[in-house]
């Protein structure tokens, strides 16, 4: 059964503000801080972004998630972040459910289906496993680098 939002929270099918996006990433010691121009480009270039607000301060995001994708078959889920004071209330679960439903709804039908990937921070593996994500090893190993720019 699809999760529901706890009382007082509202889902917004739009990106958070750049400032809120930066603040959400800064709230987690596991996420690398990014700069405002990166944030602006990231939000603008995403395939689908959602954020959650709380009735105590409806103009600021307390959680977000986004999908980067080609709209055809290749999708990457990223920036699933919940402010520490709003964690363990099911928001992460709700965001994952909402993003997965969006891909199922909008990705073209037919075999072989959509390939959905993500990087899991240590505390988030259980959440992602519940949505069907599995370690790609030993078949394929994920590889990445930070490309430094002046
Ligand atoms: C990972 C993260 C997104 C999870 O968000 P969250 O809103 O706390 O997630 P949920 O509440 O849906 O679930 C988290 C846990 O709380 C539990 N939970 C859910 N509702 C709860 C409630 N009402 N009371 C107590 N526990 C609850 C869940 O069972 C889950 O337990 P588990 O991790 O042992 O499986 C959040 O911790 C976060 O933002 N971390 C920092 C950024 C980060 O690492 N993001 C992931 C990048 S890959």
mmCIF file of N, CA, C and O and ligand atoms in Angstrom, residues 6 24 27-31 79-84 86-94 118-124 126-128 130, ligand 1:
data_model
loop_
_atom_site.group_PDB
_atom_site.id
_atom_site.type_symbol
_atom_site.label_atom_id
_atom_site.label_comp_id
_atom_site.label_asym_id
_atom_site.label_seq_id
_atom_site.Cartn_x
_atom_site.Cartn_y
_atom_site.Cartn_z
ATOM 1 N N UNK A 6 2.280 12.165 6.880
ATOM 2 C CA UNK A 6 1.855 12.441 8.256
ATOM 3 C C UNK A 6 1.121 13.784 8.303
ATOM 4 O O UNK A 6 1.351 14.661 7.456
ATOM 5 N N UNK A 24 18.908 22.083 2.656
ATOM 6 C CA UNK A 24 18.624 20.656 2.854
ATOM 7 C C UNK A 24 19.905 19.848 2.731
ATOM 8 O O UNK A 24 20.188 18.982 3.556
ATOM 9 N N UNK A 27 22.159 20.242 5.674
ATOM 10 C CA UNK A 27 21.679 19.666 6.939
ATOM 11 C C UNK A 27 22.208 18.259 7.159
ATOM 12 O O UNK A 27 22.099 17.726 8.267
ATOM 13 N N UNK A 28 22.747 17.645 6.129
ATOM 14 C CA UNK A 28 23.233 16.273 6.259
ATOM 15 C C UNK A 28 24.752 16.218 6.163
ATOM 16 O O UNK A 28 25.328 16.675 5.169
ATOM 17 N N UNK A 29 25.407 15.640 7.164
ATOM 18 C CA UNK A 29 26.870 15.542 7.111
ATOM 19 C C UNK A 29 27.361 14.595 6.006
ATOM 20 O O UNK A 29 28.525 14.655 5.614
ATOM 21 N N UNK A 30 26.462 13.760 5.492
ATOM 22 C CA UNK A 30 26.895 12.810 4.458
ATOM 23 C C UNK A 30 26.809 13.397 3.045
ATOM 24 O O UNK A 30 27.331 12.802 2.108
ATOM 25 N N UNK A 31 26.144 14.531 2.886
ATOM 26 C CA UNK A 31 25.984 15.100 1.542
ATOM 27 C C UNK A 31 26.980 16.239 1.330
ATOM 28 O O UNK A 31 27.160 17.087 2.204
ATOM 29 N N UNK A 79 19.232 13.329 -4.328
ATOM 30 C CA UNK A 79 18.816 14.401 -3.415
ATOM 31 C C UNK A 79 17.570 14.053 -2.618
ATOM 32 O O UNK A 79 16.660 14.876 -2.465
ATOM 33 N N UNK A 80 17.515 12.824 -2.115
ATOM 34 C CA UNK A 80 16.457 12.492 -1.154
ATOM 35 C C UNK A 80 16.977 12.979 0.196
ATOM 36 O O UNK A 80 17.924 12.410 0.748
ATOM 37 N N UNK A 81 16.418 14.043 0.676
ATOM 38 C CA UNK A 81 16.878 14.625 1.945
ATOM 39 C C UNK A 81 15.682 15.068 2.778
ATOM 40 O O UNK A 81 14.744 15.678 2.261
ATOM 41 N N UNK A 82 15.760 14.764 4.056
ATOM 42 C CA UNK A 82 14.749 15.200 5.018
ATOM 43 C C UNK A 82 15.486 15.941 6.137
ATOM 44 O O UNK A 82 16.493 15.428 6.654
ATOM 45 N N UNK A 83 15.049 17.136 6.496
ATOM 46 C CA UNK A 83 15.700 17.859 7.597
ATOM 47 C C UNK A 83 15.690 16.989 8.852
ATOM 48 O O UNK A 83 14.687 16.315 9.131
ATOM 49 N N UNK A 84 16.784 16.998 9.621
ATOM 50 C CA UNK A 84 16.873 16.119 10.801
ATOM 51 C C UNK A 84 15.656 16.184 11.722
ATOM 52 O O UNK A 84 15.180 15.149 12.203
ATOM 53 N N UNK A 86 12.690 16.497 11.033
ATOM 54 C CA UNK A 86 11.487 15.910 10.428
ATOM 55 C C UNK A 86 11.719 14.451 10.013
ATOM 56 O O UNK A 86 10.869 13.862 9.343
ATOM 57 N N UNK A 87 12.863 13.912 10.407
ATOM 58 C CA UNK A 87 13.154 12.520 10.025
ATOM 59 C C UNK A 87 12.386 11.525 10.888
ATOM 60 O O UNK A 87 11.869 11.868 11.931
ATOM 61 N N UNK A 88 12.309 10.291 10.386
ATOM 62 C CA UNK A 88 11.643 9.166 11.051
ATOM 63 C C UNK A 88 10.141 9.413 11.252
ATOM 64 O O UNK A 88 9.554 9.016 12.245
ATOM 65 N N UNK A 89 9.580 10.112 10.264
ATOM 66 C CA UNK A 89 8.122 10.323 10.266
ATOM 67 C C UNK A 89 7.528 9.812 8.960
ATOM 68 O O UNK A 89 6.409 10.164 8.603
ATOM 69 N N UNK A 90 8.324 9.083 8.211
ATOM 70 C CA UNK A 90 7.828 8.507 6.968
ATOM 71 C C UNK A 90 7.988 9.388 5.741
ATOM 72 O O UNK A 90 7.528 9.015 4.655
ATOM 73 N N UNK A 91 8.667 10.542 5.863
ATOM 74 C CA UNK A 91 8.787 11.431 4.694
ATOM 75 C C UNK A 91 9.686 10.822 3.617
ATOM 76 O O UNK A 91 9.395 10.902 2.419
ATOM 77 N N UNK A 92 10.789 10.211 4.038
ATOM 78 C CA UNK A 92 11.682 9.564 3.068
ATOM 79 C C UNK A 92 10.938 8.488 2.298
ATOM 80 O O UNK A 92 11.062 8.368 1.073
ATOM 81 N N UNK A 93 10.169 7.701 3.011
ATOM 82 C CA UNK A 93 9.379 6.643 2.396
ATOM 83 C C UNK A 93 8.370 7.229 1.404
ATOM 84 O O UNK A 93 8.226 6.754 0.275
ATOM 85 N N UNK A 94 7.713 8.286 1.811
ATOM 86 C CA UNK A 94 6.712 8.916 0.946
ATOM 87 C C UNK A 94 7.366 9.472 -0.326
ATOM 88 O O UNK A 94 6.833 9.321 -1.432
ATOM 89 N N UNK A 118 20.581 4.651 -8.220
ATOM 90 C CA UNK A 118 20.841 5.663 -7.188
ATOM 91 C C UNK A 118 22.090 5.270 -6.410
ATOM 92 O O UNK A 118 22.535 4.127 -6.453
ATOM 93 N N UNK A 119 22.628 6.241 -5.684
ATOM 94 C CA UNK A 119 23.671 5.975 -4.698
ATOM 95 C C UNK A 119 23.012 6.008 -3.329
ATOM 96 O O UNK A 119 22.258 6.931 -3.027
ATOM 97 N N UNK A 120 23.321 5.010 -2.517
ATOM 98 C CA UNK A 120 22.708 4.940 -1.192
ATOM 99 C C UNK A 120 23.709 5.356 -0.116
ATOM 100 O O UNK A 120 24.764 4.738 0.018
ATOM 101 N N UNK A 121 23.371 6.413 0.634
ATOM 102 C CA UNK A 121 24.160 6.751 1.825
ATOM 103 C C UNK A 121 23.959 5.606 2.822
ATOM 104 O O UNK A 121 22.935 4.917 2.778
ATOM 105 N N UNK A 122 24.947 5.399 3.723
ATOM 106 C CA UNK A 122 24.873 4.230 4.621
ATOM 107 C C UNK A 122 23.529 4.052 5.325
ATOM 108 O O UNK A 122 22.985 2.966 5.354
ATOM 109 N N UNK A 123 22.934 5.124 5.845
ATOM 110 C CA UNK A 123 21.688 4.963 6.591
ATOM 111 C C UNK A 123 20.454 4.795 5.736
ATOM 112 O O UNK A 123 19.360 4.607 6.257
ATOM 113 N N UNK A 124 20.627 4.878 4.425
ATOM 114 C CA UNK A 124 19.450 4.888 3.556
ATOM 115 C C UNK A 124 19.262 3.581 2.783
ATOM 116 O O UNK A 124 18.308 3.456 2.018
ATOM 117 N N UNK A 126 18.307 0.583 3.675
ATOM 118 C CA UNK A 126 17.074 -0.146 3.977
ATOM 119 C C UNK A 126 15.885 0.467 3.249
ATOM 120 O O UNK A 126 15.055 -0.255 2.686
ATOM 121 N N UNK A 127 15.845 1.783 3.241
ATOM 122 C CA UNK A 127 14.751 2.495 2.554
ATOM 123 C C UNK A 127 14.730 2.124 1.072
ATOM 124 O O UNK A 127 13.680 1.779 0.523
ATOM 125 N N UNK A 128 15.888 2.170 0.428
ATOM 126 C CA UNK A 128 15.936 1.899 -1.006
ATOM 127 C C UNK A 128 15.680 0.419 -1.308
ATOM 128 O O UNK A 128 15.049 0.085 -2.312
ATOM 129 N N UNK A 130 13.705 -1.459 0.186
ATOM 130 C CA UNK A 130 12.252 -1.697 0.230
ATOM 131 C C UNK A 130 11.578 -1.338 -1.086
ATOM 132 O O UNK A 130 10.476 -1.790 -1.372
HETATM 133 C C1 LIG B 1 17.726 8.819 4.584
HETATM 134 C C2 LIG B 1 16.595 9.790 4.873
HETATM 135 C C3 LIG B 1 16.183 10.471 3.578
HETATM 136 C C4 LIG B 1 15.386 9.012 5.435
HETATM 137 O O1 LIG B 1 14.333 9.942 5.643
HETATM 138 P P1 LIG B 1 13.190 9.714 6.754
HETATM 139 O O2 LIG B 1 12.113 10.669 6.480
HETATM 140 O O3 LIG B 1 13.789 9.716 8.098
HETATM 141 O O4 LIG B 1 12.735 8.253 6.349
HETATM 142 P P2 LIG B 1 11.484 7.464 6.914
HETATM 143 O O5 LIG B 1 10.914 8.142 8.103
HETATM 144 O O6 LIG B 1 10.586 7.197 5.783
HETATM 145 O O7 LIG B 1 12.170 6.115 7.341
HETATM 146 C C5 LIG B 1 13.354 6.130 8.145
HETATM 147 C C6 LIG B 1 13.177 5.193 9.299
HETATM 148 O O8 LIG B 1 12.222 5.737 10.182
HETATM 149 C C7 LIG B 1 11.244 4.737 10.470
HETATM 150 N N1 LIG B 1 9.992 5.452 10.660
HETATM 151 C C8 LIG B 1 9.119 5.849 9.727
HETATM 152 N N2 LIG B 1 8.082 6.476 10.289
HETATM 153 C C9 LIG B 1 8.342 6.483 11.634
HETATM 154 C C10 LIG B 1 7.666 6.987 12.757
HETATM 155 N N3 LIG B 1 6.487 7.630 12.630
HETATM 156 N N4 LIG B 1 8.233 6.847 13.970
HETATM 157 C C11 LIG B 1 9.404 6.222 14.097
HETATM 158 N N5 LIG B 1 10.102 5.707 13.087
HETATM 159 C C12 LIG B 1 9.566 5.841 11.863
HETATM 160 C C13 LIG B 1 11.232 3.845 9.272
HETATM 161 O O9 LIG B 1 10.768 2.546 9.580
HETATM 162 C C14 LIG B 1 12.679 3.828 8.891
HETATM 163 O O10 LIG B 1 13.386 2.866 9.643
HETATM 164 P P3 LIG B 1 14.617 2.080 8.986
HETATM 165 O O11 LIG B 1 15.569 3.112 8.439
HETATM 166 O O12 LIG B 1 15.158 1.310 10.133
HETATM 167 O O13 LIG B 1 14.049 1.244 7.896
HETATM 168 C C15 LIG B 1 16.996 10.823 5.945
HETATM 169 O O14 LIG B 1 17.528 10.157 7.050
HETATM 170 C C16 LIG B 1 18.000 11.852 5.450
HETATM 171 O O15 LIG B 1 17.635 12.865 4.888
HETATM 172 N N6 LIG B 1 19.283 11.592 5.704
HETATM 173 C C17 LIG B 1 20.331 12.551 5.362
HETATM 174 C C18 LIG B 1 20.505 12.687 3.859
HETATM 175 C C19 LIG B 1 20.759 11.357 3.209
HETATM 176 O O16 LIG B 1 21.613 10.601 3.643
HETATM 177 N N7 LIG B 1 19.981 11.094 2.158
HETATM 178 C C20 LIG B 1 20.106 9.898 1.399
HETATM 179 C C21 LIG B 1 21.080 10.126 0.313
HETATM 180 S S1 LIG B 1 21.375 8.619 -0.553
#
